[in-house]
Short mmCIF file of C-alpha atoms in Angstrom, two decimals:
data_model
loop_
_atom_site.label_atom_id
_atom_site.label_comp_id
_atom_site.label_asym_id
_atom_site.label_seq_id
_atom_site.Cartn_x
_atom_site.Cartn_y
_atom_site.Cartn_z
CA MET G 153 0.02 -0.03 0.03
CA GLU G 154 1.33 3.42 -0.90
CA GLU G 155 1.90 5.49 2.16
CA THR G 156 0.17 8.85 2.11
CA SER G 157 0.25 11.77 4.50
CA PRO G 158 -3.22 12.02 5.94
CA LYS G 159 -5.21 15.24 5.99
CA ILE G 160 -5.70 16.10 9.72
CA LEU G 161 -8.19 18.36 11.42
CA VAL G 162 -7.47 19.15 15.08
CA VAL G 163 -10.32 20.47 17.20
CA ASP G 164 -9.66 22.06 20.50
CA ASP G 165 -10.81 25.36 22.34
CA GLU G 166 -7.23 25.96 23.71
CA VAL G 167 -5.75 28.27 21.09
CA ASP G 168 -2.12 27.80 22.30
CA PHE G 169 -2.53 24.01 22.04
CA LEU G 170 -3.82 24.39 18.48
CA GLU G 171 -0.95 26.55 17.41
CA LEU G 172 1.59 24.21 18.83
CA PHE G 173 -0.10 21.13 17.36
CA VAL G 174 -0.25 22.75 13.85
CA LYS G 175 3.38 23.91 13.98
CA ARG G 176 4.65 20.54 15.09
CA PHE G 177 2.70 18.51 12.59
CA GLN G 178 3.39 20.85 9.70
CA LYS G 179 7.15 20.69 10.59
CA ARG G 180 6.74 16.90 9.93
CA GLY G 181 5.17 17.55 6.59
CA HIS G 182 1.53 16.83 7.56
CA ASN G 183 -1.40 18.62 6.04
CA VAL G 184 -3.08 19.91 9.15
CA ALA G 185 -5.84 22.49 9.85
CA ALA G 186 -7.20 23.61 13.16
CA VAL G 187 -10.56 24.86 14.46
CA GLU G 188 -11.66 25.84 17.97
CA SER G 189 -15.08 24.10 18.37
CA GLY G 190 -17.31 21.15 17.28
CA HIS G 191 -19.51 23.51 15.23
CA GLU G 192 -16.47 24.82 13.41
CA ALA G 193 -15.24 21.37 12.76
CA LEU G 194 -18.61 20.34 11.19
CA ALA G 195 -18.58 23.50 9.07
CA TYR G 196 -14.87 22.79 7.91
CA LEU G 197 -15.62 19.13 7.05
CA GLU G 198 -18.58 20.18 4.77
CA GLU G 199 -16.08 22.19 2.59
CA ASN G 200 -12.84 20.27 3.05
CA PRO G 201 -11.95 16.56 2.78
CA VAL G 202 -10.26 15.27 5.93
CA ASP G 203 -8.89 11.79 6.73
CA VAL G 204 -8.42 12.05 10.47
CA VAL G 205 -9.88 14.34 13.08
CA VAL G 206 -8.12 14.77 16.41
CA LEU G 207 -11.02 15.95 18.72
CA ASP G 208 -10.80 17.27 22.31
CA VAL G 209 -13.43 15.82 24.51
CA LYS G 210 -13.97 18.84 26.75
CA MET G 211 -15.06 21.88 24.92
CA PRO G 212 -17.79 24.53 25.52
CA ARG G 213 -21.14 24.42 23.82
CA MET G 214 -20.68 21.26 21.70
CA ASN G 215 -18.52 18.84 23.65
CA GLY G 216 -16.25 16.31 21.88
CA ILE G 217 -18.77 13.40 22.22
CA GLU G 218 -21.57 15.49 20.66
CA ALA G 219 -19.22 16.62 17.90
CA LEU G 220 -18.12 13.03 17.31
CA LYS G 221 -21.59 11.85 16.92
CA GLU G 222 -22.37 14.46 14.26
CA ILE G 223 -19.05 13.83 12.48
CA LYS G 224 -19.72 10.10 12.27
CA LYS G 225 -23.35 10.68 11.18
CA ARG G 226 -22.36 13.06 8.38
CA HIS G 227 -18.95 11.68 7.42
CA PRO G 228 -18.92 7.99 8.48
CA LEU G 229 -15.57 7.25 6.79
CA VAL G 230 -13.68 10.03 8.57
CA GLU G 231 -11.60 8.60 11.50
CA VAL G 232 -11.60 10.32 14.77
CA ILE G 233 -9.13 10.21 17.63
CA MET G 234 -10.40 11.70 20.89
CA LEU G 235 -8.14 13.77 23.24
CA THR G 236 -9.04 13.43 26.82
CA GLY G 237 -7.39 16.03 28.93
CA HIS G 238 -8.68 15.32 32.41
CA GLY G 239 -7.36 11.80 33.13
CA SER G 240 -10.73 10.47 32.03
CA VAL G 241 -10.30 6.97 30.37
CA GLU G 242 -14.17 6.78 30.56
CA SER G 243 -14.61 9.63 28.09
CA GLY G 244 -12.12 8.06 25.68
CA ILE G 245 -13.91 4.71 25.96
CA GLN G 246 -17.31 6.55 25.52
CA GLY G 247 -15.86 8.03 22.37
CA ILE G 248 -14.85 4.67 20.95
CA SER G 249 -18.43 3.36 21.70
CA HIS G 250 -19.67 6.21 19.46
CA GLY G 251 -17.35 5.37 16.62
CA ALA G 252 -14.08 7.05 17.42
CA TYR G 253 -11.01 5.04 16.15
CA ASP G 254 -8.97 5.58 19.35
CA TYR G 255 -8.35 8.04 22.18
CA VAL G 256 -5.21 9.65 23.61
CA MET G 257 -4.63 11.17 27.04
CA LYS G 258 -3.22 14.71 27.34
CA PRO G 259 -0.43 15.42 27.64
CA PHE G 260 0.46 13.03 24.92
CA ASN G 261 3.64 11.69 23.39
CA LEU G 262 3.97 13.18 19.80
CA GLU G 263 5.34 10.02 18.30
CA ASP G 264 2.51 7.93 19.77
CA LEU G 265 -0.11 10.29 18.37
CA VAL G 266 1.57 10.44 14.91
CA TYR G 267 1.54 6.48 15.01
CA ARG G 268 -2.18 6.41 15.92
CA ILE G 269 -2.93 8.97 13.22
CA GLY G 270 -1.18 6.89 10.71
CA LYS G 271 -3.07 3.76 11.81
CA ALA G 272 -6.38 5.60 11.68
CA ASN G 273 -5.60 6.74 8.25
CA GLU G 274 -4.72 3.16 7.05
CA ARG G 275 -8.04 2.02 8.40
CA ARG G 276 -9.76 4.78 6.48
CA GLN G 277 -8.01 3.88 3.23
CA LEU G 278 -9.06 0.30 3.73
CA LEU G 279 -12.65 1.27 4.30
CA LEU G 280 -12.61 3.57 1.24
CA GLY G 281 -11.28 0.63 -0.83
CA GLU G 282 -13.96 -1.59 0.38
CA SER G 283 -16.72 1.00 -0.30
CA ILE G 284 -15.36 1.71 -3.74
CA GLY G 285 -14.62 -1.89 -4.71
#
């Protein structure tokens, strides 16, 4: 299988975190965009193809679980990795039960997240192949 760099959307209400995330992933050659809310993520996905969404669980107005449900309803082949920032394994597991590919605890190891994004993208590519063929 040809390795491709996934198109990543990171969703978090912490602007400093978003800027650091984008800078570190762009430095590695990834195509990454960032938005600050679940509503903005849904609007972005309507206009832009994305392979993997990295989605914070705890956000104001529309939390990560609510955003995940809408993303999977509207874009079932987009893979989602949940970010849990409060030591809550339960919210990560809840995300998986609603269709998330995986979850990562904050603070996270960058190499670990890059690996999980790659695996999520591989799964997406396999699912796309199955839906086309």
